[in-house]
Coordinates of C-alpha atoms in Angstrom, one line a residue:
X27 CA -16.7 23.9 -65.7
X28 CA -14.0 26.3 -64.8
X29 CA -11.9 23.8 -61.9
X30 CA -9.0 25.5 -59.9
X31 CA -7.1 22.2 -59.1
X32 CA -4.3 21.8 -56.4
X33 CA -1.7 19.7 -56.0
X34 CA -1.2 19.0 -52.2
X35 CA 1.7 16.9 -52.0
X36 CA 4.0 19.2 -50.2
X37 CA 1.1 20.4 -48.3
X38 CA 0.2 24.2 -47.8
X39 CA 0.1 27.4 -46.1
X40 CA -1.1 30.4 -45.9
X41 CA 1.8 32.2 -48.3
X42 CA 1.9 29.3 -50.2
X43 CA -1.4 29.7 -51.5
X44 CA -1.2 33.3 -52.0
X45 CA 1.8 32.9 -54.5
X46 CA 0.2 30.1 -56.2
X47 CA -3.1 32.0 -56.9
X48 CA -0.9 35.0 -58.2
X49 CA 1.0 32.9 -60.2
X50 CA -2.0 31.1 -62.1
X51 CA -3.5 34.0 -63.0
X52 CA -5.0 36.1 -60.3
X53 CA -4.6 39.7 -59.7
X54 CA -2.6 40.8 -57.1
X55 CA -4.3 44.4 -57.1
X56 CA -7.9 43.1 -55.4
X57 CA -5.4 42.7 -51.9
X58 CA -6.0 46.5 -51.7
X59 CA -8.6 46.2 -49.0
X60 CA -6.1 44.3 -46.9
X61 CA -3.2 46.8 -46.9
X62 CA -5.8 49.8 -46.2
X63 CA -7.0 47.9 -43.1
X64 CA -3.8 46.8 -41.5
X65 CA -0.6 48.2 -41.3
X66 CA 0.7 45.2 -43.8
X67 CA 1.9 45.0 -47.5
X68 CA 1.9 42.3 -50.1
X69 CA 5.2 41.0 -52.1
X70 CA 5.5 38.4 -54.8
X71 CA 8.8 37.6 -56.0
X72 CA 10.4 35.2 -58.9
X73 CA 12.0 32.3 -57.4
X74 CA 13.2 29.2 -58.3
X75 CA 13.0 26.1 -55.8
X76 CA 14.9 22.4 -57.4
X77 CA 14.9 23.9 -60.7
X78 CA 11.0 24.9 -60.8
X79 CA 10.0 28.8 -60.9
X80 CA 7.9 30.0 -58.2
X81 CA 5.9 32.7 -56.8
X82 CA 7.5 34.0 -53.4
X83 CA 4.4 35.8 -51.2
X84 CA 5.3 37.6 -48.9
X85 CA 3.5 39.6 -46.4
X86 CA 5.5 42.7 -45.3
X87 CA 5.1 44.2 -41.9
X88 CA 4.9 48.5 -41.8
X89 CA 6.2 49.3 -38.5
X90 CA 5.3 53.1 -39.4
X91 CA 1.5 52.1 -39.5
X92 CA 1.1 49.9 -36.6
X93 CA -0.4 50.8 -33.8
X94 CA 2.1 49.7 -31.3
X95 CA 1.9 46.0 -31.0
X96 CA 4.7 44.2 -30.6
X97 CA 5.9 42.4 -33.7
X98 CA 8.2 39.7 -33.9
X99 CA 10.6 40.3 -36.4
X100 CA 10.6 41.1 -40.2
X101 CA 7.8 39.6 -41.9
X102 CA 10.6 39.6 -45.7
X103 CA 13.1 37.8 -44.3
X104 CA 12.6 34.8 -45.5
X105 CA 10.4 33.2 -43.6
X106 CA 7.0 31.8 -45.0
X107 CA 4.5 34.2 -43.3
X108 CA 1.7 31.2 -42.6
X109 CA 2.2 31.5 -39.1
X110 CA 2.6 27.7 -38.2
X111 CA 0.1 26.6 -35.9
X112 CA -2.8 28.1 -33.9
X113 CA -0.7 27.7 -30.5
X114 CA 2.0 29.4 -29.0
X115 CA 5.3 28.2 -29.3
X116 CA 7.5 27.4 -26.2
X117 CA 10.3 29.5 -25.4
X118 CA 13.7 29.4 -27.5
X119 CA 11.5 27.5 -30.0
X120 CA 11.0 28.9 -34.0
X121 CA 9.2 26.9 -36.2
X122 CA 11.6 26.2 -39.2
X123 CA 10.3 26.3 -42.8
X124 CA 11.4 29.4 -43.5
X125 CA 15.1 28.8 -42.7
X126 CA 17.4 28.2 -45.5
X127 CA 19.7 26.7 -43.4
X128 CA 17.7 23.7 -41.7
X129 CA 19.1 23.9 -38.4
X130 CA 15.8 24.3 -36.9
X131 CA 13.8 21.8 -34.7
X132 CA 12.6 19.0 -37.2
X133 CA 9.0 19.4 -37.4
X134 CA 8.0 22.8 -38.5
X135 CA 9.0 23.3 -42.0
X136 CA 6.1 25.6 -43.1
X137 CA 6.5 28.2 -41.0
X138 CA 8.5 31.7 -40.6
X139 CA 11.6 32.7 -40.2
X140 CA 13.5 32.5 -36.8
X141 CA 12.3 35.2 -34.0
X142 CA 8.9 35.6 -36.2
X143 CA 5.8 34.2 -34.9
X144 CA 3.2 36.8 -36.5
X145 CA 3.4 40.3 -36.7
X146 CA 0.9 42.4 -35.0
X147 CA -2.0 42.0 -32.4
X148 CA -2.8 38.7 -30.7
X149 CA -6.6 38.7 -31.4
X150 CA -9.6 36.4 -30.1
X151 CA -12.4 35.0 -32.5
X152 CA -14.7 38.3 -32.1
X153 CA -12.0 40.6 -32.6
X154 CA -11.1 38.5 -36.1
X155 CA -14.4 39.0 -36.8
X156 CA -14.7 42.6 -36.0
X157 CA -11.9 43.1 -38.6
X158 CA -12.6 41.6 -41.4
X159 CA -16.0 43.2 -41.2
X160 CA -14.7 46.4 -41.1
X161 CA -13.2 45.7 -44.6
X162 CA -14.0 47.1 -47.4
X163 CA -14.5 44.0 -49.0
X164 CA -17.0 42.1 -51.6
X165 CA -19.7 40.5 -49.6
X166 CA -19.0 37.1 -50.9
X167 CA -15.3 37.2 -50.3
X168 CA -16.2 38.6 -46.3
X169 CA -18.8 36.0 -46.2
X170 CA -15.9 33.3 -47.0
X171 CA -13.0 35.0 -44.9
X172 CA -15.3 34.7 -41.7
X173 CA -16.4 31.2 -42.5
X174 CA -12.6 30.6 -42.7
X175 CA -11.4 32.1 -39.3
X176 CA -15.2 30.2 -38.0
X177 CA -13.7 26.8 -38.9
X178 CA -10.0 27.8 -37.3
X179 CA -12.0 29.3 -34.3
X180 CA -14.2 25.5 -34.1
X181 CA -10.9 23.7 -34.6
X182 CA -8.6 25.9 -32.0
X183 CA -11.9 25.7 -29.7
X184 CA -11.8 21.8 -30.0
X185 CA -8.2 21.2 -29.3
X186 CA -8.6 23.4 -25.7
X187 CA -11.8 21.9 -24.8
X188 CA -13.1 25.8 -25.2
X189 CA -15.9 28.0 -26.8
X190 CA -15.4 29.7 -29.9
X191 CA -17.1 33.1 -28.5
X192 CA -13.6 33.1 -26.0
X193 CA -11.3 31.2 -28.3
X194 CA -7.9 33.3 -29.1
X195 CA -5.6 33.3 -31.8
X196 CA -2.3 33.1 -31.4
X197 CA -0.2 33.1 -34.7
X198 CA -3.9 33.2 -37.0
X199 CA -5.0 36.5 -35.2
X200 CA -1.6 38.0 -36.3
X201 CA -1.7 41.0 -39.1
X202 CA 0.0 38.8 -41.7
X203 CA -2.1 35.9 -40.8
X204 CA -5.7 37.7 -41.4
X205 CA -4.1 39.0 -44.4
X206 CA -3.0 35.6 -45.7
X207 CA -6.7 34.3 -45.2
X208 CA -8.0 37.4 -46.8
X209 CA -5.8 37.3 -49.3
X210 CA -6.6 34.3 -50.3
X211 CA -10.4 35.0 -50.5
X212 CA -9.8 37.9 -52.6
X213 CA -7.9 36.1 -54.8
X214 CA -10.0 33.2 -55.5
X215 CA -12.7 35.2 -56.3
X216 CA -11.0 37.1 -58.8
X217 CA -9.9 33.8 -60.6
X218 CA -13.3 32.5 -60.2
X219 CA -13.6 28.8 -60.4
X220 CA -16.6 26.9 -60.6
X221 CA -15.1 24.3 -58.8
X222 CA -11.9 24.0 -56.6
X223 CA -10.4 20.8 -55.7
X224 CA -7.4 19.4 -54.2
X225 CA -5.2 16.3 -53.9
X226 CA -4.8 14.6 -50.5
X227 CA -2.7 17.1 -48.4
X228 CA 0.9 16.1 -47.4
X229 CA 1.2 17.0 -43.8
X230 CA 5.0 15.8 -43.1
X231 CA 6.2 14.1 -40.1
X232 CA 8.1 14.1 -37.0
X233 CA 7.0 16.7 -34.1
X234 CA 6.8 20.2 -32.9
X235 CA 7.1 21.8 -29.5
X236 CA 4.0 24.0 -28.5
X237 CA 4.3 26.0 -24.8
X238 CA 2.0 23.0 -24.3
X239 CA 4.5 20.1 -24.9
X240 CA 5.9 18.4 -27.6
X241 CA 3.4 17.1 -30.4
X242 CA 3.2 15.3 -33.5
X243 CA 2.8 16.6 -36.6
X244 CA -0.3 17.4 -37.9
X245 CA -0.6 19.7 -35.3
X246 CA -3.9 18.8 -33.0
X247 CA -5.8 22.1 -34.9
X248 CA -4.8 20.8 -38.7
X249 CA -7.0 17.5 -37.6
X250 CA -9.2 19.3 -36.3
X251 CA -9.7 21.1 -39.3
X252 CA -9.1 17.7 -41.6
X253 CA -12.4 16.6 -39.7
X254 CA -14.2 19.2 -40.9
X255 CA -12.8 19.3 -45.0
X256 CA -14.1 17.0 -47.7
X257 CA -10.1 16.2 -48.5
X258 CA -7.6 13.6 -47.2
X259 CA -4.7 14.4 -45.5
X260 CA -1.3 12.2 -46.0
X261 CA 1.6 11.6 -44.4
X262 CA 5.2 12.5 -45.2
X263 CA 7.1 12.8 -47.8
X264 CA 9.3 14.8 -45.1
X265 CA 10.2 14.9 -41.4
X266 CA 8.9 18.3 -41.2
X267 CA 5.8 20.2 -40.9
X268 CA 3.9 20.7 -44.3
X269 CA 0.2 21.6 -43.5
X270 CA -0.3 24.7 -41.9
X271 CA -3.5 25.8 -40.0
X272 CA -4.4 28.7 -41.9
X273 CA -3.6 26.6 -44.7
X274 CA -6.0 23.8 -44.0
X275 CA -8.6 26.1 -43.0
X276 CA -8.5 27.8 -46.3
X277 CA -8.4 24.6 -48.2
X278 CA -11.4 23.5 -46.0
X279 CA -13.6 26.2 -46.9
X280 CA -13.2 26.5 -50.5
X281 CA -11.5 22.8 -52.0
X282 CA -13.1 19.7 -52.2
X283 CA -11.1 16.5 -52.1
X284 CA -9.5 14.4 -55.1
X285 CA -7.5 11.6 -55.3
X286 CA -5.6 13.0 -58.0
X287 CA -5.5 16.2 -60.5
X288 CA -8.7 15.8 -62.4
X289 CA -9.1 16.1 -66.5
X290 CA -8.8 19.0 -67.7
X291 CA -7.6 21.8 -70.6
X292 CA -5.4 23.8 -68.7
X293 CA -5.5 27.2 -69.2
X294 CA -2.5 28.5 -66.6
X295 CA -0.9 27.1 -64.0
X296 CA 1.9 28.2 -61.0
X297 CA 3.4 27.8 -57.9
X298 CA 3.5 29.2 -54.6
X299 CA 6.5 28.8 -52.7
X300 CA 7.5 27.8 -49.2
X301 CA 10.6 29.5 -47.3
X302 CA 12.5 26.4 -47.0
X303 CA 15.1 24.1 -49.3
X304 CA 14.8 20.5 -49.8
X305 CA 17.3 18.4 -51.1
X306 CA 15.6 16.3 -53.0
X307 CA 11.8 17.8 -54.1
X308 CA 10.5 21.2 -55.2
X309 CA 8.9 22.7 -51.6
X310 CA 6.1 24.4 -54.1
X311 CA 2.2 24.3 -54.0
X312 CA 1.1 23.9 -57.7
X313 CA -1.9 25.7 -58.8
X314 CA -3.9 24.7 -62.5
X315 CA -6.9 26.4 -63.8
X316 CA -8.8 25.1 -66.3
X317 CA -12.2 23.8 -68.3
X318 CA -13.7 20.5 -67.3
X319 CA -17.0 19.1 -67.8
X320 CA -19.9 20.2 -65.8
X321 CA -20.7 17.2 -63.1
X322 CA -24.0 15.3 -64.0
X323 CA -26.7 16.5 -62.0
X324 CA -27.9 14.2 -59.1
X325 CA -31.4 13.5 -60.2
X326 CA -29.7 12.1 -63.2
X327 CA -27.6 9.6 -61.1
X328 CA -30.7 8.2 -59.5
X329 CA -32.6 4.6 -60.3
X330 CA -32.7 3.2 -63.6
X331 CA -30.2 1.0 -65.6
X332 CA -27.1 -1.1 -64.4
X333 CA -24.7 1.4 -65.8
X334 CA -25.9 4.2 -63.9
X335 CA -25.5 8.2 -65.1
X336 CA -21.6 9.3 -65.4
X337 CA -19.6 11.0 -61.9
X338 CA -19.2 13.8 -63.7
X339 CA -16.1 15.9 -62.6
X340 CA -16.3 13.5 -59.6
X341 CA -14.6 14.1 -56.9
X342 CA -12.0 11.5 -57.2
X343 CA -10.2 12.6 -61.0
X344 CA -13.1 14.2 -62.8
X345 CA -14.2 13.8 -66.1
X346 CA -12.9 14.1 -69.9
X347 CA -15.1 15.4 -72.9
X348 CA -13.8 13.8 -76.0
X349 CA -14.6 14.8 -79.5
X350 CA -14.3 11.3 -81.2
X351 CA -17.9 9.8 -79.3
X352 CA -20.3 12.6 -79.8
X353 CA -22.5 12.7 -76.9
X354 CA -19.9 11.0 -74.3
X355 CA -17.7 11.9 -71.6
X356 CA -15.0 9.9 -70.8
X357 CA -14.6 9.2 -66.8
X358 CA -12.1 7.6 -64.6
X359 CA -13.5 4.9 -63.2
X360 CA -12.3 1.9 -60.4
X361 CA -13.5 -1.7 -60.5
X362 CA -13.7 -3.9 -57.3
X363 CA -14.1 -7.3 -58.0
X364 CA -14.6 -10.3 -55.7
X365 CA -15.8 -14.2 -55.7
X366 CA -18.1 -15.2 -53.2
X367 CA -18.5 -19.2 -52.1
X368 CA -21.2 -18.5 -49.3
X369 CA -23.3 -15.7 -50.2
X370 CA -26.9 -16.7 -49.5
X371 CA -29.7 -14.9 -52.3
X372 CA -31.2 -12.8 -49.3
X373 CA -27.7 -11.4 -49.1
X374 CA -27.1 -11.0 -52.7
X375 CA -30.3 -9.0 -53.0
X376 CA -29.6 -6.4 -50.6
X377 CA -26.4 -5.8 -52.2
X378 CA -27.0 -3.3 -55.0
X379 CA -28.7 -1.1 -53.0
X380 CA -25.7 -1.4 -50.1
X381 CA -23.2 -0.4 -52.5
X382 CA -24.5 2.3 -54.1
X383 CA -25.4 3.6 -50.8
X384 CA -21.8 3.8 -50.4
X385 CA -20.9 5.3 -53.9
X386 CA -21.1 2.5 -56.2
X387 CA -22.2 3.6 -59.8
X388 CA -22.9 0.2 -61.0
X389 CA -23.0 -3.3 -59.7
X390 CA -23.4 -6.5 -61.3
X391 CA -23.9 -10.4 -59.9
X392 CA -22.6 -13.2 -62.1
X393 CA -22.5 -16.7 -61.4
X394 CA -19.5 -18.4 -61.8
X395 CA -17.1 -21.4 -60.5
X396 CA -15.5 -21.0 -57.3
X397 CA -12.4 -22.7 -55.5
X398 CA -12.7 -26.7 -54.8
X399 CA -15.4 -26.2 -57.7
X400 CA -18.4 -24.9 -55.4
X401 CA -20.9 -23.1 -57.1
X402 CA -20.2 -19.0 -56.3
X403 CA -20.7 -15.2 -57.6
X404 CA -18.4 -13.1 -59.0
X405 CA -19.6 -9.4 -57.4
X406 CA -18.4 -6.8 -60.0
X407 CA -18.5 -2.8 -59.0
X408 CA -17.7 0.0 -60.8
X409 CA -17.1 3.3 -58.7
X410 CA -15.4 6.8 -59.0
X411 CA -11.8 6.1 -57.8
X412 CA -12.5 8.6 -54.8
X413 CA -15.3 6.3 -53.5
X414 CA -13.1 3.0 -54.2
X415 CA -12.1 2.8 -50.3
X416 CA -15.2 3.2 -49.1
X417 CA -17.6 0.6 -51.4
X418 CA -14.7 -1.6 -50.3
X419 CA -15.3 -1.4 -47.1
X420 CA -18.8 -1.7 -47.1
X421 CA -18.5 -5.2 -49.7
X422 CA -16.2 -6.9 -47.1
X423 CA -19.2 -5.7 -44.4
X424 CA -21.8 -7.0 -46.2
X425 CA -19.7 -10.2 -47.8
X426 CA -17.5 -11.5 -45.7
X427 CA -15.0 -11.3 -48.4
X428 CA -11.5 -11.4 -47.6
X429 CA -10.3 -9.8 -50.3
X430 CA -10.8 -7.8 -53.6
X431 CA -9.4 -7.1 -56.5
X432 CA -9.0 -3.8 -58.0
X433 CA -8.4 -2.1 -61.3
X434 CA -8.6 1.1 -63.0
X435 CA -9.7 2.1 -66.2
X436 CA -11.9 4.7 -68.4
X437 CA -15.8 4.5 -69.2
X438 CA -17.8 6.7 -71.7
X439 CA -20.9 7.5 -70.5
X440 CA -23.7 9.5 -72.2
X441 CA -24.9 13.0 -71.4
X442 CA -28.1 12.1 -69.9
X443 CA -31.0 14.1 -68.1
X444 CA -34.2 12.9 -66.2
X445 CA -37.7 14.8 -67.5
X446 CA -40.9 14.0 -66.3
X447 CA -44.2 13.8 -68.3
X448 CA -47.5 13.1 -66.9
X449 CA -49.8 9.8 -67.8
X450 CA -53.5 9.7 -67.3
X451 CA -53.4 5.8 -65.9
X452 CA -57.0 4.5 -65.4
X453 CA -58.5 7.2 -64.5
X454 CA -55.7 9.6 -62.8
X455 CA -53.0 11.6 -63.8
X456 CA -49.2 10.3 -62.5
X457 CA -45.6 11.9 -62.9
X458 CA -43.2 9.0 -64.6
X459 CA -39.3 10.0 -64.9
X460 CA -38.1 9.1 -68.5
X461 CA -33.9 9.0 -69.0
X462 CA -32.7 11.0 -72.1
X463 CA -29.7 10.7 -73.6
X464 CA -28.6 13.3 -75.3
X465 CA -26.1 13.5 -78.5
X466 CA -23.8 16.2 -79.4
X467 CA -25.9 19.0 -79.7
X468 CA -28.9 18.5 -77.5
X469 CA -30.3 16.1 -79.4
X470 CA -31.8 13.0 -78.2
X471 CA -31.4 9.6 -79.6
X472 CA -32.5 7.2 -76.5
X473 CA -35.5 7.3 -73.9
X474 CA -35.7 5.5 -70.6
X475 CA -38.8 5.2 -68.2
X476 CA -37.7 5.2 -64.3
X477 CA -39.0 1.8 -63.2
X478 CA -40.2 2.9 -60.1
X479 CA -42.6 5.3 -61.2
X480 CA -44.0 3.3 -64.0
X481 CA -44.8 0.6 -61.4
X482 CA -45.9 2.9 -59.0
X483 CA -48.7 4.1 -61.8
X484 CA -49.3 0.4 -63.0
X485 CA -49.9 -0.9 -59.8
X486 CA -52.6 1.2 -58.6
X487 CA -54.2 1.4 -62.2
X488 CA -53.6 -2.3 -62.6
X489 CA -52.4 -2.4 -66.0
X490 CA -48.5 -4.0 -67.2
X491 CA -45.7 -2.1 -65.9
X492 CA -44.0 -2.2 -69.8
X493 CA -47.4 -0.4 -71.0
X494 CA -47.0 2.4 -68.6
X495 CA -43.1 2.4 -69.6
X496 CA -43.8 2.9 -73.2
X497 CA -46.5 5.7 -73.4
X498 CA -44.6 7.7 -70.9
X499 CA -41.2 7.2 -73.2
X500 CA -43.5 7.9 -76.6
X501 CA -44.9 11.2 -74.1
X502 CA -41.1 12.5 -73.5
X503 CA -40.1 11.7 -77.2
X504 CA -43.1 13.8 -78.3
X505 CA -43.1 16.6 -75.9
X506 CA -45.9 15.9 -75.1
X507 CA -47.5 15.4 -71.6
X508 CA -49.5 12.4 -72.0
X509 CA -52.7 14.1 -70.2
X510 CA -54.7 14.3 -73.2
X511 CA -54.4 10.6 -74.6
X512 CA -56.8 8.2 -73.3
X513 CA -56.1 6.0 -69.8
X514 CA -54.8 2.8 -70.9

């Protein structure tokens, strides 16, 4: 699977993204829709932040094409052209990650250069939308721009207590802002992932003054937006503002949410940079394309054994195909562990199905010697790292438990696939699920029967569940459907 993985830990924005898709590998000639619909050019410039070699994007304002608006200042001159926030700023005020020299308010360290706030018209929602439909664009990439400025709309409409039909954009109506969405479409289709991920998104810290009064950073529409994304955010490292709007929105449209860079064979890599120096860190966005393993399809996850079907490229660190087990993938995996000293068996038996309600991939009950030398259970679960916070959550819910232990580690885990053959069962025909595991190769060397519908079958032909079990695993390893042997 073709994964486009990034690496959020000094956040993002809109310019950020655009010189980190350039620099791992997409082409910067698809923007041409962009700079024949507004009066706007692209630049990407070598540069190097804390000793690492970035990708500058910049998106350059034609004063001979526009139309008249007013503009707020150059949109080269230094400034990252994200336009900070989806409010206006109060007077005197400049957000301040595109000044080298730092003197700006803390806070708002993504953002342009002083005396720029967005070049270009101050648009509502429909007029966004009238613009980007009047692009010559692919259908898919138009499709995914409006979705973009639909979740910014949703998330600036939230924040004011408004409706999206009469929301306005401030900084994300600006020319440079529609182009760094746009942009950004165009780009990731022309790097086509499969897949595109991203580690839990630094926001900074500190505050920022809006005409609306001073808040903290994230700004009101970056949670807005968190809400409505399948990542994490996180705070820090700096007192400044790292998570844009437009940035978030992006990243909520196309990335899902890892807990770190997942496994895979990188084929390129870059980074995007932000206006502003740090003393002590790179103030990049790091981009990595590259091959992992196709996630396990869901059927395939359902029922059966204890060690239930692999995570695939799950969403917490993905998955690692390895030559030495033919047949396996090799998956990061968490285990939670905790005693119990007053679980009652009611309780116990409701567990499993709890837990893997709340992403457990395997859990096991063992009996075993508490403190003061009660009689107890240790309560073993094995999860993808991603889903670690949340089957913790529900164990201390369902337990009691004060605590639990956790530790990380590998599993291989077969290539597996559910088919289903059909039984005649005393007198009528029934569907069973069989489990196939599959070697390198496609060839299979084990067959399962799903429980469930074995018993299902057995039950209303009243026959053992085990006979049912082993004709429809004998059907599957056959090819055949079972229909024309006779009713057991």
């Amino acid at each position: 699977m073709r994964t486009l993985a990034f690496d959020g830990r000094m956040g993002a924005a809109g310019d950020m993204l655009l010189g980190a898709l350039v620099a791992a590998g997409a082409d910067p000639a698809v923007l041409a829709p962009v700079e024949e619909a507004l009066p706007v050019s692209y630049a990407f410039d070598p540069v190097v932040k804390n000793g690492v070699a970035a990708t500058d994007a910049r998106v350059v304002h034609d004063e001979a094409r526009d139309d008249g608006a007013d503009s707020g200042g150059s949109a080269g001159d230094g400034g990252q052209q994200e336009r900070s926030h989806d409010h206006e700023h109060a007077p005197g005020h400049t957000p301040g990650h595109g000044d080298a020299d730092g003197d700006c308010p803390r806070g708002h360290d993504h953002a342009h250069a002083d005396g720029a706030e967005g070049h270009g018209h101050t648009r509502t929602y429909a007029e966004v939308v009238d613009l980007v439909g009047g692009m010559d664009l692919p259908a898919s990439v138009r499709e995914e721009a409006l979705a973009t400025f639909e979740l910014l709309g949703e998330a600036e409409a939230a924040v004011h207590g408004g409706d999206l039909d009469d929301t306005a954009f401030h900084e994300v109506g600006a020319d440079d802002a529609v182009a760094d969405v746009v942009g950004a479409c165009l780009l990731l289709a022309d790097l086509a992932p499969d897949r595109v991920v991203t580690t839990p998104l630094a926001t900074g810290g500190g505050d920022v003054t809006f005409s609306h009064g001073v808040y903290p950073v994230p700004v009101p529409a970056v949670v807005e937006l968190a809400e409505r994304a399948d990542w994490s955010l996180r705070g820090g490292p700096l007192e400044a503002e790292l998570l844009t709007p437009t940035g978030a929105a992006i990243l909520a449209r196309a990335a899902e949410g890892v807990d770190r860079l997942p496994s895979l064979r990188v084929e390129s890599s870059g980074y995007g940079a932000g206006g502003r120096e740090f003393p002590d860190r790179p103030n990049v966005l790091r981009a990595l394309v590259g091959e992992a393993p196709a996630a396990e399809p869901a059927d395939a996850r359902a029922g059966g054994a204890t060690d239930d079907a692999p995570a695939g490229t799950d969403g917490a660190d993905g998955t690692d195909a390895h030559d030495g087990v033919a047949g396996f993938v090799r998956e990061d995996v968490t285990v939670l562990e905790t005693n119990l000293d007053d679980a009652t068996p009611e309780l116990l038996g409701g567990l499993h199905e709890s837990l893997r309600a709340a992403g457990a991939l395997d859990v096991t009950v063992l009996p075993a010697t508490a403190k003061k030398s009660r009689p107890g259970h240790l309560v073993t679960v094995v999860c993808a790292p991603a889903d670690a916070p949340a089957v913790v959550r529900r164990l201390a819910v369902e337990t009691g438990t004060l605590g639990v232990r956790e530790t990380g580690t590998r599993r291989w885990v077969a290539e597996r696939s559910v088919e289903t053959v059909e039984l005649r069962v005393g007198g009528a025909t029934h569907e069973v699920g069989v489990k196939v595991a599959r070697a390198t190769g496609g060839d299979a060397y084990d067959y399962s029967a799903e429980y469930d519908d074995a018993a299902a079958a057995a039950r209303e032909a009243d026959v053992p569940v085990r006979e049912v079990m082993r004709r429809a695993e004998a059907a599957a390893r056959d090819g055949a459907d079972g229909c024309d042997r006779d009713g057991v």
